[in-house]
């Protein structure tokens, strides 16, 4: 089946995906701010962010199955579009407006420089798959560094910065940022490309692969939904540590399955990694809003989500590079999974070391 009709080009589809990405970014940043406004108490906020994180996992679980059940990708996008319109109408009627008490003008200079830096970085990561030392890739990386430096300078001078750089002195904000970055780098980066690898190596159909990975994403949804009841007993920082450790253990348990040509050998690892992913999705949104003042909840959410998807892009590029450089697909898949596990353990160690200084001094 041709993805596009005769005479059509993918340009319109690409522009639509860019618009979809921009809309998704706005939703991810603003939704947690709305939650803080709607649930002002700490207990209500913990439960609401837990549900938010669970439904992130739920979308990952249901999306591939829904797309596989529909006869064409056009119909799948149409269903998603209609669903988005329904949610928009319900939101206008059911959500109360939440405005920042800071006032002032939007930080347009910060938004432009940060956006351009991200575009340059993502382009460098994408094009770098075909050669990291190519002139265009080196130029894009240099542009990303330069634009980031300009962004830092702009933020230091802005009265209402897009990201308050003073928050970087807060251990919890650093843990939130590092947690988002490494979730994208170690978890999303691998599991975004792993279904394609398994289809190529094991000959699984897209529908069969979706059902196989439903074990991982479905468990992530259930665990994230239940983990909100742990917030009174286990800190979200510890939940992040456990989530990364379980992801590493689950991925390491899957080593050798592709070489053996056995998809059942993946099941125990998918279960353990799914539990770890659920803990991450439950802890990250709560840490994003708790690591900043309540009036800046959207800032905390936006910073974490930006780093999460920067990590995702880098993780996918790394996974592709590792599998392409190996002598065969099975070995490349094992190398990619081992690197993902190593990155998760680095994240667990780093987050464990970022303790609140005030809490340490009282002991």
mmCIF file of N, CA and C in Angstrom, residues 248-260 265-266 269 330-339 341:
data_model
loop_
_atom_site.group_PDB
_atom_site.id
_atom_site.type_symbol
_atom_site.label_atom_id
_atom_site.label_comp_id
_atom_site.label_asym_id
_atom_site.label_seq_id
_atom_site.Cartn_x
_atom_site.Cartn_y
_atom_site.Cartn_z
ATOM 1 N N UNK A 248 16.837 -1.095 33.983
ATOM 2 C CA UNK A 248 18.127 -1.723 33.662
ATOM 3 C C UNK A 248 18.055 -3.233 33.823
ATOM 4 N N UNK A 249 17.444 -3.696 34.921
ATOM 5 C CA UNK A 249 17.345 -5.142 35.160
ATOM 6 C C UNK A 249 16.500 -5.815 34.087
ATOM 7 N N UNK A 250 15.389 -5.190 33.714
ATOM 8 C CA UNK A 250 14.523 -5.770 32.696
ATOM 9 C C UNK A 250 15.195 -5.850 31.338
ATOM 10 N N UNK A 251 15.902 -4.789 30.956
ATOM 11 C CA UNK A 251 16.572 -4.775 29.655
ATOM 12 C C UNK A 251 17.700 -5.808 29.618
ATOM 13 N N UNK A 252 18.457 -5.913 30.705
ATOM 14 C CA UNK A 252 19.531 -6.909 30.748
ATOM 15 C C UNK A 252 18.973 -8.331 30.672
ATOM 16 N N UNK A 253 17.768 -8.537 31.205
ATOM 17 C CA UNK A 253 17.152 -9.864 31.138
ATOM 18 C C UNK A 253 16.760 -10.244 29.720
ATOM 19 N N UNK A 254 16.652 -9.259 28.823
ATOM 20 C CA UNK A 254 16.262 -9.542 27.441
ATOM 21 C C UNK A 254 17.455 -9.833 26.533
ATOM 22 N N UNK A 255 18.672 -9.699 27.058
ATOM 23 C CA UNK A 255 19.854 -9.956 26.244
ATOM 24 C C UNK A 255 19.863 -11.391 25.726
ATOM 25 N N UNK A 256 20.187 -11.547 24.467
ATOM 26 C CA UNK A 256 20.284 -12.877 23.861
ATOM 27 C C UNK A 256 18.999 -13.398 23.270
ATOM 28 N N UNK A 257 17.875 -12.730 23.515
ATOM 29 C CA UNK A 257 16.590 -13.229 23.001
ATOM 30 C C UNK A 257 16.534 -13.146 21.480
ATOM 31 N N UNK A 258 17.049 -12.060 20.914
ATOM 32 C CA UNK A 258 17.019 -11.910 19.460
ATOM 33 C C UNK A 258 17.938 -12.921 18.798
ATOM 34 N N UNK A 259 19.116 -13.138 19.372
ATOM 35 C CA UNK A 259 20.057 -14.108 18.817
ATOM 36 C C UNK A 259 19.471 -15.515 18.861
ATOM 37 N N UNK A 260 18.694 -15.796 19.910
ATOM 38 C CA UNK A 260 18.059 -17.118 20.029
ATOM 39 C C UNK A 260 16.813 -17.230 19.162
ATOM 40 N N UNK A 265 11.363 -15.268 25.302
ATOM 41 C CA UNK A 265 12.442 -14.920 26.223
ATOM 42 C C UNK A 265 12.425 -13.443 26.593
ATOM 43 N N UNK A 266 11.680 -12.644 25.833
ATOM 44 C CA UNK A 266 11.581 -11.219 26.132
ATOM 45 C C UNK A 266 10.595 -10.920 27.261
ATOM 46 N N UNK A 269 11.727 -9.827 30.948
ATOM 47 C CA UNK A 269 12.352 -8.513 30.921
ATOM 48 C C UNK A 269 11.350 -7.402 30.672
ATOM 49 N N UNK A 330 21.310 -9.037 15.583
ATOM 50 C CA UNK A 330 21.143 -9.590 16.931
ATOM 51 C C UNK A 330 22.167 -9.000 17.890
ATOM 52 N N UNK A 331 23.426 -8.945 17.443
ATOM 53 C CA UNK A 331 24.468 -8.383 18.304
ATOM 54 C C UNK A 331 24.230 -6.888 18.523
ATOM 55 N N UNK A 332 23.824 -6.180 17.461
ATOM 56 C CA UNK A 332 23.556 -4.758 17.604
ATOM 57 C C UNK A 332 22.433 -4.478 18.586
ATOM 58 N N UNK A 333 21.402 -5.314 18.570
ATOM 59 C CA UNK A 333 20.293 -5.148 19.513
ATOM 60 C C UNK A 333 20.766 -5.357 20.945
ATOM 61 N N UNK A 334 21.603 -6.363 21.161
ATOM 62 C CA UNK A 334 22.134 -6.613 22.503
ATOM 63 C C UNK A 334 22.999 -5.448 22.988
ATOM 64 N N UNK A 335 23.817 -4.903 22.092
ATOM 65 C CA UNK A 335 24.657 -3.763 22.467
ATOM 66 C C UNK A 335 23.793 -2.562 22.838
ATOM 67 N N UNK A 336 22.757 -2.297 22.034
ATOM 68 C CA UNK A 336 21.870 -1.171 22.315
ATOM 69 C C UNK A 336 21.164 -1.349 23.664
ATOM 70 N N UNK A 337 20.721 -2.572 23.964
ATOM 71 C CA UNK A 337 20.049 -2.814 25.246
ATOM 72 C C UNK A 337 21.023 -2.691 26.411
ATOM 73 N N UNK A 338 22.262 -3.159 26.234
ATOM 74 C CA UNK A 338 23.254 -3.046 27.303
ATOM 75 C C UNK A 338 23.593 -1.582 27.583
ATOM 76 N N UNK A 339 23.709 -0.774 26.532
ATOM 77 C CA UNK A 339 23.989 0.652 26.714
ATOM 78 C C UNK A 339 22.814 1.340 27.398
ATOM 79 N N UNK A 341 20.719 -0.016 29.503
ATOM 80 C CA UNK A 341 20.782 -0.405 30.917
ATOM 81 C C UNK A 341 21.858 0.389 31.650
#
